[in-house]
Coordinates of C-alpha atoms and ligand atoms in Angstrom, one line a residue:
X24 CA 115.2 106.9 162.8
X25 CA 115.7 104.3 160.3
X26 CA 116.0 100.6 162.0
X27 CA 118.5 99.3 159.6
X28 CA 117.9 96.0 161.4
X29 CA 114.3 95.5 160.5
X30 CA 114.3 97.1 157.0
X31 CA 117.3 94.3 155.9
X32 CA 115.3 91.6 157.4
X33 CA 112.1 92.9 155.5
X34 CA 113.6 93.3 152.6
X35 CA 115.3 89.9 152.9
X36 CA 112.0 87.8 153.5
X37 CA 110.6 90.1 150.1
X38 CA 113.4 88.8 148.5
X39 CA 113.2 85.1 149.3
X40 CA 109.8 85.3 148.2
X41 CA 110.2 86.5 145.1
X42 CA 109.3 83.9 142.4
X43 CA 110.9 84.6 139.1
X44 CA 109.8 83.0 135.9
X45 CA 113.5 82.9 134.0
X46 CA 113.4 81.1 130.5
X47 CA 116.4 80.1 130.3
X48 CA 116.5 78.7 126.3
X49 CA 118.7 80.3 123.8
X50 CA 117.0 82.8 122.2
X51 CA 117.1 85.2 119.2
X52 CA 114.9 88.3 117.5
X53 CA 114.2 88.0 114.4
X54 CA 115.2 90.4 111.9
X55 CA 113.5 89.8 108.4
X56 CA 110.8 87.7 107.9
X57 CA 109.1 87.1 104.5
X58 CA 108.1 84.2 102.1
X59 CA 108.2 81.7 104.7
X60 CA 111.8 82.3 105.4
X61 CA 112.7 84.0 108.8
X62 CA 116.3 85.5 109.6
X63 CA 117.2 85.5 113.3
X64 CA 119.9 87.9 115.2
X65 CA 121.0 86.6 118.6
X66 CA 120.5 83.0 118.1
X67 CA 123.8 80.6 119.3
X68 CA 124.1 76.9 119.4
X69 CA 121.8 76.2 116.9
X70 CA 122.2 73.1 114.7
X71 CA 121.7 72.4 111.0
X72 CA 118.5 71.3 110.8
X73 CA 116.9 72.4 114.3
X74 CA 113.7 72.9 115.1
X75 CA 113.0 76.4 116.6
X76 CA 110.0 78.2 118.3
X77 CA 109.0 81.5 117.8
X78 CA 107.1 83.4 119.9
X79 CA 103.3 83.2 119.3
X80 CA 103.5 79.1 118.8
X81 CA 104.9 79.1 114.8
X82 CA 107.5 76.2 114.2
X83 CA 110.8 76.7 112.0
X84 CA 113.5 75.1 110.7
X85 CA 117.2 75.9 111.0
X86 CA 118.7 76.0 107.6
X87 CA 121.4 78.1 107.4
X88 CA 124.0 79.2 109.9
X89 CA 126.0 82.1 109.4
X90 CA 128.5 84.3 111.7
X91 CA 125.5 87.1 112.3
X92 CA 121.7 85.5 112.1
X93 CA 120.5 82.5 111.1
X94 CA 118.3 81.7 108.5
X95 CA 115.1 78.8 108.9
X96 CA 111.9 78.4 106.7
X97 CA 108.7 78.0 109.1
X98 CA 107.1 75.0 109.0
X99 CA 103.6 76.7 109.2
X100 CA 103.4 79.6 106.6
X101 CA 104.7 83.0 107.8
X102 CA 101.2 84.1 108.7
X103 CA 101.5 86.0 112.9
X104 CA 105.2 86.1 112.5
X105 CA 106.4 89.5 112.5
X106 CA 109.9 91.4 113.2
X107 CA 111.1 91.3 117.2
X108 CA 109.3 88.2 117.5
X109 CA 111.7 85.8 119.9
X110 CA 113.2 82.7 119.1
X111 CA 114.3 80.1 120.9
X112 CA 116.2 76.7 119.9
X113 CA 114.8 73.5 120.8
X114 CA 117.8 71.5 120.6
X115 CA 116.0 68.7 118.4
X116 CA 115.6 68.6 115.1
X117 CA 112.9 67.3 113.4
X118 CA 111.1 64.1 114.2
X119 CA 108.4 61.7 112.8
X120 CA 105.9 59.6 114.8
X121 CA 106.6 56.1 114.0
X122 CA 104.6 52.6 114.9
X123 CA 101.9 50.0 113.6
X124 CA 99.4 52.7 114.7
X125 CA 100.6 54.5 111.7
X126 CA 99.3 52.0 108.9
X127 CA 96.4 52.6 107.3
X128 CA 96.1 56.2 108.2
X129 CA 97.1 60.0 105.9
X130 CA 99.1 62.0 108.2
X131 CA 101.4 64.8 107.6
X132 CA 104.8 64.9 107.2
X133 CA 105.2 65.5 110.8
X134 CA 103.1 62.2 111.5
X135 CA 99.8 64.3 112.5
X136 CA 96.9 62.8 111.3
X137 CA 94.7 64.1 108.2
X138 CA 92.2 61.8 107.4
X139 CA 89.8 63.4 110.6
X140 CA 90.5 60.5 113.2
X141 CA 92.6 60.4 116.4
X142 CA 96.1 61.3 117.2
X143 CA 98.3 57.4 116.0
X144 CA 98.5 55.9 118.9
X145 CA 102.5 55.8 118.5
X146 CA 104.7 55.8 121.5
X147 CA 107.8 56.2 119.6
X148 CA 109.5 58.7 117.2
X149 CA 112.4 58.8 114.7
X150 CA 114.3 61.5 113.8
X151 CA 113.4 63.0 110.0
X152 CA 117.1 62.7 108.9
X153 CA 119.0 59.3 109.7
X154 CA 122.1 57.8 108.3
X155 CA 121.8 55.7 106.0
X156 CA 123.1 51.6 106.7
X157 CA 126.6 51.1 105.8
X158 CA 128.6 49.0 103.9
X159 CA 128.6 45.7 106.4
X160 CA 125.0 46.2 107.2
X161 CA 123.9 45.5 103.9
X162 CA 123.1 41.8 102.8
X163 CA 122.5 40.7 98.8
X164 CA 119.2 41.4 96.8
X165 CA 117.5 37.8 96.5
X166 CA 114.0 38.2 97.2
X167 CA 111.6 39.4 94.4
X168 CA 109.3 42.3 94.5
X169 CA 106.6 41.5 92.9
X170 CA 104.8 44.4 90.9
X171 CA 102.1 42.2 89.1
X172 CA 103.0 43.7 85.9
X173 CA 104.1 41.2 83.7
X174 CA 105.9 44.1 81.5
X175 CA 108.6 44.9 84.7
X176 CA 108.2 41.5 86.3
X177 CA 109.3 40.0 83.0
X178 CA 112.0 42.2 81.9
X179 CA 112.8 44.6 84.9
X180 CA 112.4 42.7 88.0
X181 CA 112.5 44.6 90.6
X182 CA 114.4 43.0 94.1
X183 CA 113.4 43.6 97.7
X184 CA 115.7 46.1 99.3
X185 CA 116.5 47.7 95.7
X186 CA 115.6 51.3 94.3
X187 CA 114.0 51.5 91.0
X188 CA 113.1 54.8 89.2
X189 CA 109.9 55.4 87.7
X190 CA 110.6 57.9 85.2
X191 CA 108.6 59.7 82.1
X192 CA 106.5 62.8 81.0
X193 CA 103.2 63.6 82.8
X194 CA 100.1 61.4 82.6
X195 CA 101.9 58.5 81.3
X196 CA 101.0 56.3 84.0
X197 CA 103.8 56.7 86.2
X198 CA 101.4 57.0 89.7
X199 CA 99.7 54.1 88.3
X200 CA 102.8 51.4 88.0
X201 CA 103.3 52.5 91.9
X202 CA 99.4 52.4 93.0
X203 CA 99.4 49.1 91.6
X204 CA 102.7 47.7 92.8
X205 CA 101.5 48.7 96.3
X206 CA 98.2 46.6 95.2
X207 CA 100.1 44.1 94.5
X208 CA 101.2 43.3 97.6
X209 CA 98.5 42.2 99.4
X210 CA 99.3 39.3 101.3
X211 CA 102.8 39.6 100.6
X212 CA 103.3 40.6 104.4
X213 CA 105.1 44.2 102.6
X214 CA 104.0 47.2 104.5
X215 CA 103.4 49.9 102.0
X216 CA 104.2 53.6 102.8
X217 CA 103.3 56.1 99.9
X218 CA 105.0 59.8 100.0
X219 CA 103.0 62.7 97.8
X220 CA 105.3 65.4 97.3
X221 CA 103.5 68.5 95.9
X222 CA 100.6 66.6 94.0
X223 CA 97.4 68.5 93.3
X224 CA 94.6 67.3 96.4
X225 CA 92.3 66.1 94.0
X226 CA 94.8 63.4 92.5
X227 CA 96.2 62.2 96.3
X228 CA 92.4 62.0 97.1
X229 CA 91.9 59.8 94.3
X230 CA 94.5 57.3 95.2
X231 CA 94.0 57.5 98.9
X232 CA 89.9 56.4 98.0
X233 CA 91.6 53.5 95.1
X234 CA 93.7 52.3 98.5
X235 CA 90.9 52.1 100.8
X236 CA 88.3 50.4 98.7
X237 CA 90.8 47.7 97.7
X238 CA 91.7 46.8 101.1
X239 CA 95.4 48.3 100.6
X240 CA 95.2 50.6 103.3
X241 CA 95.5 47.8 105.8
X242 CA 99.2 47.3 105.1
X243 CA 99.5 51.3 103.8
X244 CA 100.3 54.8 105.3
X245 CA 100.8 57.8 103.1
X246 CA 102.5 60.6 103.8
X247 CA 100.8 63.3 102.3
X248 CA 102.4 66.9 101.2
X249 CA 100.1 68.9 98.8
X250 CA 100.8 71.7 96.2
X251 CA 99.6 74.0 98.9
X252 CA 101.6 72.7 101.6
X253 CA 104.3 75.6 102.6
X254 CA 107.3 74.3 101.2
X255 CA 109.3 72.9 103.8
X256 CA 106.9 70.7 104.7
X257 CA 107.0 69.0 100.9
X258 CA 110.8 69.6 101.6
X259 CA 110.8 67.0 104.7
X260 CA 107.9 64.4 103.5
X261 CA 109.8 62.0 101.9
X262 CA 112.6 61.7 104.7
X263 CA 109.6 61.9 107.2
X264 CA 108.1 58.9 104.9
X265 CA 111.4 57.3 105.1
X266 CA 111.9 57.7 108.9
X267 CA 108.5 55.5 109.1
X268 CA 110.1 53.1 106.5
X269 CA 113.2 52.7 108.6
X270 CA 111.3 51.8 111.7
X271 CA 109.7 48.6 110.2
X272 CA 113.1 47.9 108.0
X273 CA 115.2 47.8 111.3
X274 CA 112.3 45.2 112.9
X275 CA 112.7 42.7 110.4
X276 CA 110.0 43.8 107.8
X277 CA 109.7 44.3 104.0
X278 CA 108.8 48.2 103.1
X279 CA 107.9 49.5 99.7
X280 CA 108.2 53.3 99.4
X281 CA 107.0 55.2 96.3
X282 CA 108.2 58.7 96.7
X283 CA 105.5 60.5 94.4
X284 CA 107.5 62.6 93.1
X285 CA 111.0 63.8 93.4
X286 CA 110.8 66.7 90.7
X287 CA 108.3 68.5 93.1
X288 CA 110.5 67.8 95.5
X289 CA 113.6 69.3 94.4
X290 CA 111.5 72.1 92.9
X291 CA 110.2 72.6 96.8
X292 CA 114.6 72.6 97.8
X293 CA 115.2 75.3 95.1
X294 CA 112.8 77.3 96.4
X295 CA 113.6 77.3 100.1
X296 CA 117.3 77.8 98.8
X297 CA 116.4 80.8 96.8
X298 CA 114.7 82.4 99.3
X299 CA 117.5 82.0 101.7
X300 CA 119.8 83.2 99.4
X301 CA 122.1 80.2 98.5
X302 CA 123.8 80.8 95.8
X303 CA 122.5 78.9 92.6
X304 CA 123.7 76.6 90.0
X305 CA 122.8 74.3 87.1
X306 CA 118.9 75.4 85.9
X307 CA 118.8 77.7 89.5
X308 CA 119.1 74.2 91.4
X309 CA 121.4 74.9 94.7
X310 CA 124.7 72.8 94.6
X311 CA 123.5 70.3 96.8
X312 CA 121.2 69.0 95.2
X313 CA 122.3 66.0 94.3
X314 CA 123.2 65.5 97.7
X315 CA 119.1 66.1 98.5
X316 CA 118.3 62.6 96.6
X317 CA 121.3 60.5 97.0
X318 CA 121.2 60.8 101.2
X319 CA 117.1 60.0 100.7
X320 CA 117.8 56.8 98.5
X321 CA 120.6 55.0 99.8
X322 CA 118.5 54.7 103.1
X323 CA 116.5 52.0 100.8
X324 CA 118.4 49.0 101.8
X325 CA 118.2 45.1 102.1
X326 CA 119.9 44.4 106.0
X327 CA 122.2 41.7 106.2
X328 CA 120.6 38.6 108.4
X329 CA 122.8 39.9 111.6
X330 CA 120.6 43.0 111.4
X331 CA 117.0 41.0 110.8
X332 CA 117.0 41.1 107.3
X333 CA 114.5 43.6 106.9
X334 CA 114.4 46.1 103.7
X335 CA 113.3 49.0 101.7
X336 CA 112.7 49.2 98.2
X337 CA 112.0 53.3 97.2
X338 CA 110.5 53.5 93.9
X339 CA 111.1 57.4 93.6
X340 CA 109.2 58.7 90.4
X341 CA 110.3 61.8 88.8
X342 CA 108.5 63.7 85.8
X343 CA 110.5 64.6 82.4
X344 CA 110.3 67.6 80.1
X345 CA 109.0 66.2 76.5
X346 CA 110.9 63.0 77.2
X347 CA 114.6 64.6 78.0
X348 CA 115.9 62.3 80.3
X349 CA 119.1 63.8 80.3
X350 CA 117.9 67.3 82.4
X351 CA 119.6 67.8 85.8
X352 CA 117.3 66.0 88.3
X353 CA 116.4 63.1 86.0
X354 CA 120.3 62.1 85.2
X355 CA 121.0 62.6 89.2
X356 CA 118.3 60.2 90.2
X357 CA 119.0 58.0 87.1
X358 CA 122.9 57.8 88.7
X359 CA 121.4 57.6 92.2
X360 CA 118.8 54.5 91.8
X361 CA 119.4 50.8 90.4
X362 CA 117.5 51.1 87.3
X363 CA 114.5 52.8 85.7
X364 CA 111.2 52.2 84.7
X365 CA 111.3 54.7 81.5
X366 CA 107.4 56.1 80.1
X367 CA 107.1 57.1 77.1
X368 CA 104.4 59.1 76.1
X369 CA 104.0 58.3 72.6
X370 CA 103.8 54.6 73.8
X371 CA 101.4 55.5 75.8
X372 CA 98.9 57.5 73.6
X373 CA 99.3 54.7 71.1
X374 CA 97.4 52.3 74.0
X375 CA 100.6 50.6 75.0
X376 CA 99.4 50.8 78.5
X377 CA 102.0 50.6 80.6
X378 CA 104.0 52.3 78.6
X379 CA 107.4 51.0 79.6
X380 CA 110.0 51.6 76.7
X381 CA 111.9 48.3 77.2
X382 CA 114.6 49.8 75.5
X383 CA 115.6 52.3 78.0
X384 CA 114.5 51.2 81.0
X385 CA 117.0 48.6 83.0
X386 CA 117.1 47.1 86.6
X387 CA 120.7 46.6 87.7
X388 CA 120.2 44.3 90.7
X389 CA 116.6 42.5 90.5
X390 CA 118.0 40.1 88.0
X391 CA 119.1 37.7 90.6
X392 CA 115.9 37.9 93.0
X393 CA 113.9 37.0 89.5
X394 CA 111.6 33.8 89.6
X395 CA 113.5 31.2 88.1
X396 CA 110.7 29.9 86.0
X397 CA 109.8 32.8 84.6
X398 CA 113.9 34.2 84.3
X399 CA 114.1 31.1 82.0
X400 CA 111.2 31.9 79.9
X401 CA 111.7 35.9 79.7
X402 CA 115.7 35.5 78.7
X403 CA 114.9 35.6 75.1
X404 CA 112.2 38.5 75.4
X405 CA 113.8 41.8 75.4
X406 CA 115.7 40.5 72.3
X407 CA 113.0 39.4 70.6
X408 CA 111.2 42.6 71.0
X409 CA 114.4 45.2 70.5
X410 CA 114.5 43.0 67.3
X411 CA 110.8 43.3 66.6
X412 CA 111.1 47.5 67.1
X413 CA 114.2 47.6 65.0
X414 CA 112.1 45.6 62.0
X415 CA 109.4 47.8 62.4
X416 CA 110.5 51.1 61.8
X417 CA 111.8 49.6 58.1
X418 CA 108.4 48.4 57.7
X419 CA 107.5 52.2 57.7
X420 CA 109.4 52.6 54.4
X421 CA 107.4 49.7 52.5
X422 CA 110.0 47.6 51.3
X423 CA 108.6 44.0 50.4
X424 CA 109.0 41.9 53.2
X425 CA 109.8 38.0 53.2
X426 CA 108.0 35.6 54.9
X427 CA 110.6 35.3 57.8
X428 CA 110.8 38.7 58.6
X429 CA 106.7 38.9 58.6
X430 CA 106.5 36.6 61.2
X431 CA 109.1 38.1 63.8
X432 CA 107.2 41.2 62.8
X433 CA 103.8 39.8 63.6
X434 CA 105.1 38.1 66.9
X435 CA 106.6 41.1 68.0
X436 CA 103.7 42.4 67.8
X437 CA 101.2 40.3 69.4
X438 CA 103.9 40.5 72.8
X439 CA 103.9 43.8 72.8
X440 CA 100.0 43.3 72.6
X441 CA 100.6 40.6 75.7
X442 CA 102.6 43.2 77.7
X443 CA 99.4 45.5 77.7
X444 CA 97.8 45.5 81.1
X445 CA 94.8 47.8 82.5
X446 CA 95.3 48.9 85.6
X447 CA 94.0 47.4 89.2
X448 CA 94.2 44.1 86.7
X449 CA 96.9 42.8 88.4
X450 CA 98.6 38.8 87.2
X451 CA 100.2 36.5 90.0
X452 CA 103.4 35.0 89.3
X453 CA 101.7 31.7 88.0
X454 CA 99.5 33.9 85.7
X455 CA 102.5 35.7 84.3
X456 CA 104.3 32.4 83.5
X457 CA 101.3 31.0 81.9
X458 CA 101.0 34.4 79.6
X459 CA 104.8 33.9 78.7
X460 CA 104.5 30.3 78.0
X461 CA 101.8 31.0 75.1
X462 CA 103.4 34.4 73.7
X463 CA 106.7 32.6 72.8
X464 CA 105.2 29.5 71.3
X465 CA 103.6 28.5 67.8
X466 CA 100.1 28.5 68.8
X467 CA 100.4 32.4 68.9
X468 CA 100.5 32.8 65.1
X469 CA 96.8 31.1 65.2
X470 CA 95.6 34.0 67.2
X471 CA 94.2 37.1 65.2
X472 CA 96.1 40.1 65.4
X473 CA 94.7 42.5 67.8
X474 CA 93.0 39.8 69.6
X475 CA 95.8 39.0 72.0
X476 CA 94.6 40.8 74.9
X477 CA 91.4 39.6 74.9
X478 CA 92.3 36.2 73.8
X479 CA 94.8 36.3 76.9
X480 CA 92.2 37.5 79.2
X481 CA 89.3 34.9 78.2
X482 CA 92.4 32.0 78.9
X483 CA 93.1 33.4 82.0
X484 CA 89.5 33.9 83.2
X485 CA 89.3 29.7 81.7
X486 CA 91.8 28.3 83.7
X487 CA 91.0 30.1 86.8
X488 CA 87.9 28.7 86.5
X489 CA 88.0 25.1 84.5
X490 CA 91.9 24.3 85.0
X491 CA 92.7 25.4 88.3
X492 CA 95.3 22.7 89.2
X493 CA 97.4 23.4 86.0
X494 CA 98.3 26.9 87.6
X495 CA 98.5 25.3 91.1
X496 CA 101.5 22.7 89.2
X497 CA 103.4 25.9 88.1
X498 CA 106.1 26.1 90.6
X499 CA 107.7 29.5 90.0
X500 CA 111.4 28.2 91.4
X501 CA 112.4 25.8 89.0
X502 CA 111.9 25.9 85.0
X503 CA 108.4 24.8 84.2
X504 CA 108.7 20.9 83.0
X505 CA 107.9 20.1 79.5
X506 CA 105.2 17.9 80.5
X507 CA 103.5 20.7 82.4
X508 CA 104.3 23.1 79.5
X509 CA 102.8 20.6 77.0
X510 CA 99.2 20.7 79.2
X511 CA 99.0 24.2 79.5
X512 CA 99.9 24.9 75.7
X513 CA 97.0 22.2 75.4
X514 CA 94.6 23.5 77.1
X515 CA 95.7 27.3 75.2
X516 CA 94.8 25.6 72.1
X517 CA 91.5 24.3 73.1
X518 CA 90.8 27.5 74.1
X519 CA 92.0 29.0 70.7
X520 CA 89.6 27.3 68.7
X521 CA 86.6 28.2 70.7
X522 CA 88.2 31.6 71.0
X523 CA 88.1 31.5 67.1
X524 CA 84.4 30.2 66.8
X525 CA 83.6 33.0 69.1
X526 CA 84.9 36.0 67.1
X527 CA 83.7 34.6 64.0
X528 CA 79.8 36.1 64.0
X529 CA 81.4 39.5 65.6
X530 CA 83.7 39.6 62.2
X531 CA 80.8 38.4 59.9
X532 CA 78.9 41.5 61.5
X533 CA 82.0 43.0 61.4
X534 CA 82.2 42.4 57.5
X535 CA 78.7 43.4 56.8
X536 CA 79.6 47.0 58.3
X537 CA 82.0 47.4 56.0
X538 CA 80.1 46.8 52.9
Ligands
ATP289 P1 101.0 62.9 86.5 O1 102.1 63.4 85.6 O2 99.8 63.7 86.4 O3 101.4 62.5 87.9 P2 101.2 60.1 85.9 O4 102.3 59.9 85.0 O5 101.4 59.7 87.3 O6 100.5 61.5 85.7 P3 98.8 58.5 86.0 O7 98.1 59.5 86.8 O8 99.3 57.3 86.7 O9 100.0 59.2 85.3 O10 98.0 58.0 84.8 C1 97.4 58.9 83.8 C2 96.1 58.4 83.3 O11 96.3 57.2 82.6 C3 95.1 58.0 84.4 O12 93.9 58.5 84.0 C4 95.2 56.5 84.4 O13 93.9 56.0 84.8 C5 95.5 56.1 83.0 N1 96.3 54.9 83.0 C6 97.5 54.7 83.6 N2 97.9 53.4 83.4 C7 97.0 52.8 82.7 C8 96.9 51.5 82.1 N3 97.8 50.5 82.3 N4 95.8 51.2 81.4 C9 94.9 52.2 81.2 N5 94.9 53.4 81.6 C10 96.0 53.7 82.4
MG290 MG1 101.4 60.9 89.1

C-alpha cells in the first residue's frame, strides 16, 4: 500500500527545500567568433553600445544589432572565447572611472591603472559616450591658452574651451607642440589629460618619463592605448579620456586634451567595422565616420557661467600622407575643429623647428582670448612674413634685388629665425612680448644673420637675470607704453653691442678656418 498522504507531504518538504540557482540575465550563444569580433544568437534587449559578459570572464562590446545575432568586438582579445560560449547583457554600457585620484596616474581606457600602483581611489564613474553641451550651455571663448610657443601664441592663439588641430606628416613635431603645451601649463591651474591612440610603447613611455621628471604629472593623467592594444580598446580611449575631461569641465575647471592621434584612431574604427561586416565607403572608411570625430570634438566646450564656467580645449592631432591635407580624415577633422596647427616637413628638416606653415594653419576663435599686448604687436606679423615667403621664392630666380626689397627679405628672415624654439624651452607671455618687441623694430637689422636665436636667447637669459623689473612692467592686457617699449629696446641694444664684441673672436677664428 502506497500512503498517498505521506509521499505528497515528503515530497512537498523536498520541494520547499530545493534551492535553485536561476540566472535570470538575458542571454545568448554565440555563433562565430574570430578576430576579436564575436556574433551572438539568442541575445534580446541589447543596446548600442552595451557591455556584455561571456562566459569564462571575457568583456565585449555591443556594436551591431541585427534581426538574428548580434555582433560586439571583445574588449580583451578573443583568446578562451569559443563557439556555445553564453552571453549575457549587462544593461550598461561602457564606463570610465573619473576623480582627482586619477591625475598623475597611466591607466587604461577603462580607468585601470598601468603604471604598477593601486586601483585610483575614485568613487565615481562616467559613462564613455556622453552628449555633448548644447547650444545655451555654451558661453564665448575669452580666456587664452597659453602654449608657450611664441609661433602659435603669436599668430594662432589658441582660446580655452576651443579645438585646435595639430596636423602634418610624421616626425614633424606634432607630439612635441602638445607635450609642451601641456608643459606649459604648470601653474596655470589646467588639468591636463593626454589620450595615446595606437602609438608604439616606446614613444608613450618616453613622454609619460618627459611628464614625470618635469613635474607635469601633478596636473596630468594619460590615457594610454598602444599599437598592441586589441582594437576596441584604442576605439574607446579618447571618449574614455574625454569622459575624465568632462568630469572636471562640469566642476568648474580648465581641461586641456590632446588626443594623440586620431588617424590611429579611425584606422582602429575601420577595422572593427570591417570585421563586422559594415559596409564600406570612401578609402574602406565606414560611413560614419565622420560621425566618429565630430560627436568626440564638440564635447570640447567652454560652459556658460550658469554652468561654472569650466572648459575643454581637445587638441586632436592627426598624421598626413606626404603633406595631403585634403585625404578623408584630415578634411573631416579640418571641418570638425576651430583651426589647425599645419607641419610641414620640409619646414621642418630645414630646422624651422616648430615647423608651423603660417600660411595654412588658422585659429578661428582664439583671436578674441589673445593677450592684448601682444594681439597689438603680432597684427602686422603674418603679413609681414606671407610677404617675406612670397619675396623669397623670386629670390630663387636671381633677379637683382633693390635695397628695399633686401631688407623685407632679411627681416623676414631673422622672424622666421625668432619663431624657432627648442623644445621643453618654453617663453612666458612677458618673454614672448619682449621677443616681438625687438623682431619688429630697427635694432634687428644690427643683428647678424643667423645669429637671432642665439642673440634672442643670451637677451632673454640678460634680463631674467640683470633687468628683472622691465619684464615684471610688461602688463600683457593693455598695449605695452612707449616709455616701457623705449627701455626694453634700450636695454636690447646694450645687449647688441656686447652681443657683437662677443661673436667677433668666434668669426676671426671663424675667418682663419676658412683661409
Ligand atoms: P610621429 O609621427 O612619430 O608621432 P611627431 O610628428 O609626433 O612624430 P615628434 O615625435 O613630436 O613628431 O618629434 C619628432 C622629432 O623631432 C623628435 O625627436 C623631437 O625631439 C624633435 N623635435 C620636435 N620638435 C622640436 C623642436 N621644436 N626643436 C627641436 N627638435 C624637435
Ligand atoms: Mg607623435
Amino acid at each position: 500500500m502506497i500512503d498517498v498522504n505521506a509521499l505528497g507531504k515528503d515530497l512537498r518538504e523536498k520541494i520547499a527545500n530545493v534551492r535553485v540557482n536561476i540566472d535570470e540575465r538575458v542571454c545568448g550563444r554565440v555563433i562565430y567568433s574570430g578576430d576579436g569580433i564575436i556574433r551572438i544568437s539568442g541575445l534580446h534587449d541589447v543596446k548600442y553600445n552595451e557591455l556584455l559578459e561571456v562566459q569564462g570572464g571575457a568583456r565585449a562590446l555591443a556594436l551591431n544589432l541585427e534581426t538574428d545575432c548580434v555582433g560586439a568586438v571583445l574588449l580583451s582579445g578573443s583568446e578562451g572565447v569559443g563557439f556555445g560560449d553564453l552571453v549575457y547583457s549587462t544593461g550598461e554600457t561602457v564606463h570610465m572611472r573619473v576623480g582627482e585620484a586619477m591625475l598623475g596616474r597611466v591607466v587604461d581606457p577603462l580607468g585601470d591603472p598601468l603604471d604598477g600602483m593601486e586601483e585610483p581611489a575614485c568613487t565615481q564613474t562616467r559613462p564613455v559616450e556622453y552628449p555633448a553641451p548644447s547650444i545655451m550651455d555654451r558661453g564665448k571663448v575669452n580666456t587664452p591658452l597659453q602654449t608657450g610657443i611664441l609661433a602659435i601664441d603669436s599668430m594662432i592663439p589658441i582660446g580655452r574651451g576651443q579645438r585646435e588641430l595639430i596636423i602634418g606628416d610624421r616626425q614633424t613635431g606634432k607630439t612635441a607642440i602638445a607635450v609642451d603645451t601641456i608643459l606649459n601649463q604648470k601653474g596655470e591651474n589646467v588639468i591636463c589629460i593626454y589620450v595615446s591612440i595606437g602609438q608604439k610603447a616606446s614613444s608613450l613611455a618616453k613622454i609619460i618619463q618627459t611628464l614625470r621628471s618635469t613635474g607635469a604629472m601633478d596636473y596630468t593623467c594619460v590615457v594610454c592605448s598602444t599599437a598592441d592594444d586589441a582594437v576596441p580598446l584604442q576605439y574607446i580611449a579618447p571618449y574614455s579620456g574625454c569622459a575624465l575631461a568632462e568630469y572636471f569641465m562640469y566642476r568648474g575647471k580648465d581641461v586641456l586634451i590632446v588626443y594623440d592621434d586620431l588617424s590611429k584612431h579611425a584606422v582602429a574604427y575601420r577595422t572593427m567595422s570591417l570585421l563586422l561586416k559594415r559596409p564600406s565607403g570612401r578609402e574602406a572608411y565606414p560611413g560614419d565616420v565622420f560621425y566618429l570625430h565630430s560627436r568626440l570634438l564638440e564635447r570640447a566646450a567652454k560652459l556658460s557661467a550658469d554652468l561654472g564656467g569650466g572648459s575643454i580645449t581637445a587638441l586632436p592631432i592627426v598624421e598626413t600622407l606626404a603633406g595631403d591635407i585634403s585625404a578623408y580624415i584630415p578634411t573631416n577633422v579640418i571641418s570638425i575643429t576651430d583651426g589647425q596647427i599645419y607641419l610641414e616637413s620640409e619646414l621642418f628638416n630645414s630646422g624651422v623647428r616648430p615647423a608651423v606653415n603660417v600660411g595654412l594653419s588658422v585659429s578661428r576663435v582664439g583671436g578674441s582670448a589673445q593677450r592684448a599686448a601682444i594681439r597689438r604687436i603680432s597684427g602686422q606679423l603674418r603679413v609681414n612674413l606671407a610677404q617675406y615667403r612670397e619675396l623669397a621664392i623670386f629670390m630663387q630666380f636671381g633677379s637683382d634685388l633693390d635695397a628695399e626689397t633686401q631688407k623685407t627679405l632679411s627681416r623676414g628672415a631673422k622672424m622666421t629665425d625668432t619663431l624657432k624654439q627648442p623644445q621643453y624651452r618654453n617663453y612666458s607671455v612677458r618673454e614672448q612680448i619682449v621677443l616681438l618687441l625687438v623682431a619688429e623694430s630697427d635694432l634687428i637689422d644690427k643683428i647678424p644673420a643667423k645669429k637671432v636665436t642665439a642673440f634672442n636667447a643670451g637677451f632673454l637669459d640678460m634680463l631674467r637675470a640683470e633687468h628683472a623689473e622691465l619684464l615684471e612692467a610688461i602688463d600683457a592686457d593693455t598695449a605695452v607704453s612707449d616709455e616701457l617699449r623705449a627701455r626694453i629696446l634700450a636695454a636690447a641694444e646694450q645687449y647688441a653691442d656686447a652681443f657683437a664684441v662677443e661673436e667677433e673672436p668666434h668669426a676671426a677664428e671663424h675667418a682663419e678656418e676658412v683661409q
